[in-house]
């Protein structure tokens, strides 16, 4: 655990120190930037924070490669493929933030990123549901690319308020890191270096280091490069654990469900994916492109209810943490103990979320009663 904590601290420090440098350079490209109707800020803000996140993550990956502990991780092609994919994301993201690329160009770039990972050993080869094994290589590649593109777009759709995407990513990375680490220690007590745990540890540190600069009022945004990188790293981590044959067998120790590697990645990005699905359905119903932007995301609706930006972001943090922690807890703690606590936490989060709306209804009712 100490080596992972060292890497988290390293990527945190690198991200925290690099972000102001990126912001200073980025100001040269932001002064003439036009505000959009859905933007929540009043002045142009640098959108290149993803550069700092990617750089901090890459520096942490390089540091990890020098530790003998991770020799098994770096003996494969995953780190190399991830490096290539992050370079493509960096170019694609910066180009979009500066020139506002068409949606189909961004989609083709995302598919290319997914294909890079699929050709470097990141493949969905089996799912721990019964004995379902995917033998056709073309289907493995299609499913892998689909999951990577889906996760990147889900994180992208959640990037609408100061600190929201970075905080949700940190919560997801922390949750998946804990699960991957515990799983790896049960697979092998001697060599428990794990691709998923390593990637999530570095992502956790990079997002936490960026968050002080990005939390409301933000002085920098992560931009397209940041959200795509986060989505890529989370999806690769999930696939690495889900497709690990040894990991699938190790799932069946004690009370850890065999389906956890499938459920947990979806839980981590539950709110972003829910927002993505609702947005696509809403836009198709209005006969618009599913990639066209609007201001009707979950976080926008919370602002309309009367929440401040900070309160809306914190409430979404709470929802993400409650959902993710509850599911992980079921893997290690008896369900009879987890469910009551989870229900109380869900109820508290629901009250906090809808309280402004309830209060408004109560005030309206009282006014009608006074008039009567």
mmCIF file of C-alpha atoms in Angstrom, residues 5-232:
data_model
loop_
_atom_site.group_PDB
_atom_site.id
_atom_site.type_symbol
_atom_site.label_atom_id
_atom_site.label_comp_id
_atom_site.label_asym_id
_atom_site.label_seq_id
_atom_site.Cartn_x
_atom_site.Cartn_y
_atom_site.Cartn_z
ATOM 1 C CA UNK A 5 0.263 6.085 -1.514
ATOM 2 C CA UNK A 6 3.615 7.412 -2.731
ATOM 3 C CA UNK A 7 2.362 7.441 -6.330
ATOM 4 C CA UNK A 8 -0.886 9.158 -5.324
ATOM 5 C CA UNK A 9 1.101 11.844 -3.493
ATOM 6 C CA UNK A 10 3.483 12.238 -6.424
ATOM 7 C CA UNK A 11 0.763 12.634 -9.077
ATOM 8 C CA UNK A 12 -1.149 14.990 -6.746
ATOM 9 C CA UNK A 13 1.897 17.229 -6.307
ATOM 10 C CA UNK A 14 2.750 17.183 -10.010
ATOM 11 C CA UNK A 15 -0.820 18.063 -11.003
ATOM 12 C CA UNK A 16 -1.134 20.781 -8.370
ATOM 13 C CA UNK A 17 2.126 22.458 -9.448
ATOM 14 C CA UNK A 18 1.669 22.035 -13.205
ATOM 15 C CA UNK A 19 -1.879 23.424 -13.365
ATOM 16 C CA UNK A 20 -0.934 27.098 -12.697
ATOM 17 C CA UNK A 21 1.790 26.832 -15.356
ATOM 18 C CA UNK A 22 -0.701 25.468 -17.893
ATOM 19 C CA UNK A 23 -3.172 28.207 -16.930
ATOM 20 C CA UNK A 24 -0.542 30.904 -17.453
ATOM 21 C CA UNK A 25 0.337 29.605 -20.912
ATOM 22 C CA UNK A 26 -3.299 29.002 -21.796
ATOM 23 C CA UNK A 27 -4.292 32.618 -21.188
ATOM 24 C CA UNK A 28 -2.665 33.484 -24.504
ATOM 25 C CA UNK A 29 -5.270 31.380 -26.337
ATOM 26 C CA UNK A 30 -8.300 32.317 -24.223
ATOM 27 C CA UNK A 31 -8.562 36.109 -24.260
ATOM 28 C CA UNK A 32 -10.631 36.226 -27.456
ATOM 29 C CA UNK A 33 -12.780 33.206 -26.575
ATOM 30 C CA UNK A 34 -16.555 33.683 -26.821
ATOM 31 C CA UNK A 35 -18.860 32.597 -23.989
ATOM 32 C CA UNK A 36 -21.628 30.103 -24.792
ATOM 33 C CA UNK A 37 -25.231 30.362 -23.586
ATOM 34 C CA UNK A 38 -24.872 27.275 -21.388
ATOM 35 C CA UNK A 39 -21.649 28.463 -19.700
ATOM 36 C CA UNK A 40 -21.935 29.206 -15.976
ATOM 37 C CA UNK A 41 -18.968 31.605 -15.781
ATOM 38 C CA UNK A 42 -18.950 35.274 -16.782
ATOM 39 C CA UNK A 43 -15.456 35.610 -18.272
ATOM 40 C CA UNK A 44 -13.389 33.323 -20.544
ATOM 41 C CA UNK A 45 -11.465 30.683 -18.594
ATOM 42 C CA UNK A 46 -8.558 28.541 -19.769
ATOM 43 C CA UNK A 47 -9.713 25.068 -20.837
ATOM 44 C CA UNK A 48 -6.375 23.312 -21.024
ATOM 45 C CA UNK A 49 -6.288 21.830 -17.501
ATOM 46 C CA UNK A 50 -6.343 18.352 -19.010
ATOM 47 C CA UNK A 51 -2.755 18.934 -20.089
ATOM 48 C CA UNK A 52 -1.703 19.138 -16.429
ATOM 49 C CA UNK A 53 -3.735 16.046 -15.522
ATOM 50 C CA UNK A 54 -2.268 14.009 -18.383
ATOM 51 C CA UNK A 55 1.264 15.239 -17.667
ATOM 52 C CA UNK A 56 0.965 14.408 -13.949
ATOM 53 C CA UNK A 57 -0.445 10.970 -14.782
ATOM 54 C CA UNK A 58 2.338 10.303 -17.313
ATOM 55 C CA UNK A 59 5.020 11.388 -14.832
ATOM 56 C CA UNK A 60 3.523 9.054 -12.233
ATOM 57 C CA UNK A 61 3.450 6.221 -14.758
ATOM 58 C CA UNK A 62 7.121 6.825 -15.525
ATOM 59 C CA UNK A 63 7.968 6.802 -11.809
ATOM 60 C CA UNK A 64 6.063 3.539 -11.315
ATOM 61 C CA UNK A 65 7.988 1.938 -14.180
ATOM 62 C CA UNK A 66 11.169 2.377 -12.160
ATOM 63 C CA UNK A 67 9.851 0.299 -9.257
ATOM 64 C CA UNK A 68 10.600 -3.411 -9.301
ATOM 65 C CA UNK A 69 7.203 -3.949 -7.673
ATOM 66 C CA UNK A 70 5.446 -3.107 -10.963
ATOM 67 C CA UNK A 71 7.659 -5.236 -13.197
ATOM 68 C CA UNK A 72 4.703 -7.434 -14.179
ATOM 69 C CA UNK A 73 2.531 -4.457 -15.126
ATOM 70 C CA UNK A 74 5.155 -2.944 -17.425
ATOM 71 C CA UNK A 75 6.081 -6.253 -19.028
ATOM 72 C CA UNK A 76 2.902 -6.023 -21.121
ATOM 73 C CA UNK A 77 1.775 -3.587 -23.803
ATOM 74 C CA UNK A 78 -0.900 -1.745 -21.802
ATOM 75 C CA UNK A 79 1.313 1.136 -20.548
ATOM 76 C CA UNK A 80 2.704 1.650 -24.056
ATOM 77 C CA UNK A 81 -0.754 1.668 -25.623
ATOM 78 C CA UNK A 82 -2.032 4.022 -22.939
ATOM 79 C CA UNK A 83 0.820 6.434 -23.683
ATOM 80 C CA UNK A 84 -0.028 6.459 -27.405
ATOM 81 C CA UNK A 85 -3.735 6.904 -26.672
ATOM 82 C CA UNK A 86 -3.094 9.828 -24.302
ATOM 83 C CA UNK A 87 -1.011 11.568 -26.983
ATOM 84 C CA UNK A 88 -3.926 11.266 -29.428
ATOM 85 C CA UNK A 89 -6.313 12.554 -26.755
ATOM 86 C CA UNK A 90 -4.024 15.478 -26.028
ATOM 87 C CA UNK A 91 -3.971 16.509 -29.696
ATOM 88 C CA UNK A 92 -7.699 15.891 -30.209
ATOM 89 C CA UNK A 93 -8.697 17.668 -27.008
ATOM 90 C CA UNK A 94 -6.576 20.756 -27.560
ATOM 91 C CA UNK A 95 -7.778 21.027 -31.162
ATOM 92 C CA UNK A 96 -11.404 20.838 -30.032
ATOM 93 C CA UNK A 97 -10.946 23.387 -27.242
ATOM 94 C CA UNK A 98 -9.297 25.835 -29.615
ATOM 95 C CA UNK A 99 -11.227 25.238 -32.850
ATOM 96 C CA UNK A 100 -14.468 23.519 -31.737
ATOM 97 C CA UNK A 101 -14.254 20.429 -33.931
ATOM 98 C CA UNK A 102 -17.326 18.821 -35.484
ATOM 99 C CA UNK A 103 -18.871 16.003 -33.450
ATOM 100 C CA UNK A 104 -18.079 13.293 -36.012
ATOM 101 C CA UNK A 105 -14.384 14.209 -36.025
ATOM 102 C CA UNK A 106 -14.278 13.862 -32.236
ATOM 103 C CA UNK A 107 -16.151 10.555 -32.425
ATOM 104 C CA UNK A 108 -13.712 9.159 -34.991
ATOM 105 C CA UNK A 109 -10.827 10.268 -32.750
ATOM 106 C CA UNK A 110 -12.391 8.507 -29.758
ATOM 107 C CA UNK A 111 -12.892 5.313 -31.757
ATOM 108 C CA UNK A 112 -9.251 5.488 -32.830
ATOM 109 C CA UNK A 113 -8.204 5.837 -29.175
ATOM 110 C CA UNK A 114 -10.284 2.781 -28.283
ATOM 111 C CA UNK A 115 -8.745 0.834 -31.172
ATOM 112 C CA UNK A 116 -5.230 1.715 -29.958
ATOM 113 C CA UNK A 117 -6.001 0.209 -26.560
ATOM 114 C CA UNK A 118 -7.659 -2.846 -28.110
ATOM 115 C CA UNK A 119 -4.509 -3.556 -30.130
ATOM 116 C CA UNK A 120 -2.302 -3.187 -27.055
ATOM 117 C CA UNK A 121 -3.795 -5.921 -24.923
ATOM 118 C CA UNK A 122 -6.837 -4.162 -23.448
ATOM 119 C CA UNK A 123 -9.674 -6.443 -24.575
ATOM 120 C CA UNK A 124 -12.937 -7.632 -23.087
ATOM 121 C CA UNK A 125 -12.349 -11.354 -23.484
ATOM 122 C CA UNK A 126 -14.770 -12.686 -20.900
ATOM 123 C CA UNK A 127 -17.336 -11.562 -18.392
ATOM 124 C CA UNK A 128 -17.703 -13.079 -14.917
ATOM 125 C CA UNK A 129 -21.359 -13.919 -15.476
ATOM 126 C CA UNK A 130 -21.699 -17.662 -15.555
ATOM 127 C CA UNK A 131 -19.150 -18.938 -18.083
ATOM 128 C CA UNK A 132 -19.564 -16.305 -20.793
ATOM 129 C CA UNK A 133 -16.373 -16.130 -22.853
ATOM 130 C CA UNK A 134 -16.067 -13.965 -25.955
ATOM 131 C CA UNK A 135 -14.081 -15.939 -28.495
ATOM 132 C CA UNK A 136 -14.444 -13.824 -31.640
ATOM 133 C CA UNK A 137 -11.631 -11.263 -31.722
ATOM 134 C CA UNK A 138 -13.643 -8.768 -33.767
ATOM 135 C CA UNK A 139 -16.370 -8.819 -31.106
ATOM 136 C CA UNK A 140 -13.785 -8.317 -28.353
ATOM 137 C CA UNK A 141 -12.476 -5.246 -30.177
ATOM 138 C CA UNK A 142 -15.960 -3.836 -30.843
ATOM 139 C CA UNK A 143 -17.054 -4.237 -27.204
ATOM 140 C CA UNK A 144 -13.799 -2.758 -25.934
ATOM 141 C CA UNK A 145 -13.971 0.276 -28.213
ATOM 142 C CA UNK A 146 -17.651 0.764 -27.365
ATOM 143 C CA UNK A 147 -17.010 0.752 -23.606
ATOM 144 C CA UNK A 148 -14.074 3.159 -23.902
ATOM 145 C CA UNK A 149 -16.009 5.601 -26.117
ATOM 146 C CA UNK A 150 -19.076 5.357 -23.860
ATOM 147 C CA UNK A 151 -17.064 6.123 -20.718
ATOM 148 C CA UNK A 152 -15.218 9.043 -22.307
ATOM 149 C CA UNK A 153 -18.482 10.632 -23.435
ATOM 150 C CA UNK A 154 -20.141 9.988 -20.071
ATOM 151 C CA UNK A 155 -17.371 11.871 -18.266
ATOM 152 C CA UNK A 156 -17.553 14.586 -20.930
ATOM 153 C CA UNK A 157 -21.272 15.091 -20.321
ATOM 154 C CA UNK A 158 -20.672 15.535 -16.576
ATOM 155 C CA UNK A 159 -18.172 18.349 -17.098
ATOM 156 C CA UNK A 160 -20.608 21.234 -16.695
ATOM 157 C CA UNK A 161 -19.920 22.773 -13.285
ATOM 158 C CA UNK A 162 -16.729 23.855 -11.541
ATOM 159 C CA UNK A 163 -14.986 20.817 -10.088
ATOM 160 C CA UNK A 164 -17.734 18.349 -10.991
ATOM 161 C CA UNK A 165 -15.934 16.049 -13.444
ATOM 162 C CA UNK A 166 -12.656 16.098 -11.480
ATOM 163 C CA UNK A 167 -14.427 15.294 -8.211
ATOM 164 C CA UNK A 168 -16.562 12.505 -9.688
ATOM 165 C CA UNK A 169 -13.459 11.045 -11.334
ATOM 166 C CA UNK A 170 -11.556 11.163 -8.038
ATOM 167 C CA UNK A 171 -14.401 9.375 -6.241
ATOM 168 C CA UNK A 172 -14.600 6.743 -8.971
ATOM 169 C CA UNK A 173 -10.821 6.270 -9.057
ATOM 170 C CA UNK A 174 -10.600 5.958 -5.263
ATOM 171 C CA UNK A 175 -13.405 3.406 -5.163
ATOM 172 C CA UNK A 176 -12.007 1.301 -7.973
ATOM 173 C CA UNK A 177 -8.488 1.549 -6.550
ATOM 174 C CA UNK A 178 -9.624 0.085 -3.223
ATOM 175 C CA UNK A 179 -11.484 -2.727 -4.940
ATOM 176 C CA UNK A 180 -8.611 -3.526 -7.342
ATOM 177 C CA UNK A 181 -6.035 -3.440 -4.551
ATOM 178 C CA UNK A 182 -7.967 -5.791 -2.276
ATOM 179 C CA UNK A 183 -8.689 -8.097 -5.189
ATOM 180 C CA UNK A 184 -5.002 -8.174 -6.181
ATOM 181 C CA UNK A 185 -3.887 -9.055 -2.639
ATOM 182 C CA UNK A 186 -6.203 -12.063 -2.710
ATOM 183 C CA UNK A 187 -4.966 -13.143 -6.125
ATOM 184 C CA UNK A 188 -1.369 -13.193 -4.916
ATOM 185 C CA UNK A 189 -0.003 -12.166 -1.540
ATOM 186 C CA UNK A 190 3.542 -12.002 -2.962
ATOM 187 C CA UNK A 191 3.024 -10.065 -6.197
ATOM 188 C CA UNK A 192 -0.117 -7.945 -6.030
ATOM 189 C CA UNK A 193 0.848 -5.218 -8.496
ATOM 190 C CA UNK A 194 -2.288 -4.555 -10.508
ATOM 191 C CA UNK A 195 -2.884 -2.492 -13.659
ATOM 192 C CA UNK A 196 -6.256 -1.232 -12.473
ATOM 193 C CA UNK A 197 -4.989 -0.253 -9.025
ATOM 194 C CA UNK A 198 -1.945 1.528 -10.485
ATOM 195 C CA UNK A 199 -3.907 3.525 -13.069
ATOM 196 C CA UNK A 200 -6.607 4.528 -10.575
ATOM 197 C CA UNK A 201 -4.024 5.557 -7.962
ATOM 198 C CA UNK A 202 -2.310 7.869 -10.455
ATOM 199 C CA UNK A 203 -5.645 9.225 -11.707
ATOM 200 C CA UNK A 204 -6.802 9.848 -8.143
ATOM 201 C CA UNK A 205 -3.728 11.922 -7.354
ATOM 202 C CA UNK A 206 -3.876 13.854 -10.632
ATOM 203 C CA UNK A 207 -7.560 14.747 -10.196
ATOM 204 C CA UNK A 208 -7.153 15.753 -6.541
ATOM 205 C CA UNK A 209 -4.180 17.952 -7.445
ATOM 206 C CA UNK A 210 -6.207 19.660 -10.172
ATOM 207 C CA UNK A 211 -9.351 20.091 -8.072
ATOM 208 C CA UNK A 212 -8.187 23.055 -5.883
ATOM 209 C CA UNK A 213 -7.748 25.083 -9.082
ATOM 210 C CA UNK A 214 -10.985 23.840 -10.630
ATOM 211 C CA UNK A 215 -13.403 24.011 -7.702
ATOM 212 C CA UNK A 216 -15.861 26.912 -7.661
ATOM 213 C CA UNK A 217 -14.875 29.582 -8.452
ATOM 214 C CA UNK A 218 -12.672 27.814 -10.993
ATOM 215 C CA UNK A 219 -9.687 29.542 -12.573
ATOM 216 C CA UNK A 220 -9.119 26.737 -15.094
ATOM 217 C CA UNK A 221 -11.160 23.976 -16.755
ATOM 218 C CA UNK A 222 -9.881 20.532 -17.737
ATOM 219 C CA UNK A 223 -11.329 20.843 -21.246
ATOM 220 C CA UNK A 224 -11.849 18.061 -23.752
ATOM 221 C CA UNK A 225 -8.398 16.538 -23.232
ATOM 222 C CA UNK A 226 -9.039 16.160 -19.496
ATOM 223 C CA UNK A 227 -12.452 14.501 -19.684
ATOM 224 C CA UNK A 228 -11.372 12.143 -22.479
ATOM 225 C CA UNK A 229 -8.230 11.143 -20.582
ATOM 226 C CA UNK A 230 -10.212 10.463 -17.405
ATOM 227 C CA UNK A 231 -12.770 8.386 -19.295
ATOM 228 C CA UNK A 232 -10.016 6.422 -21.002
#
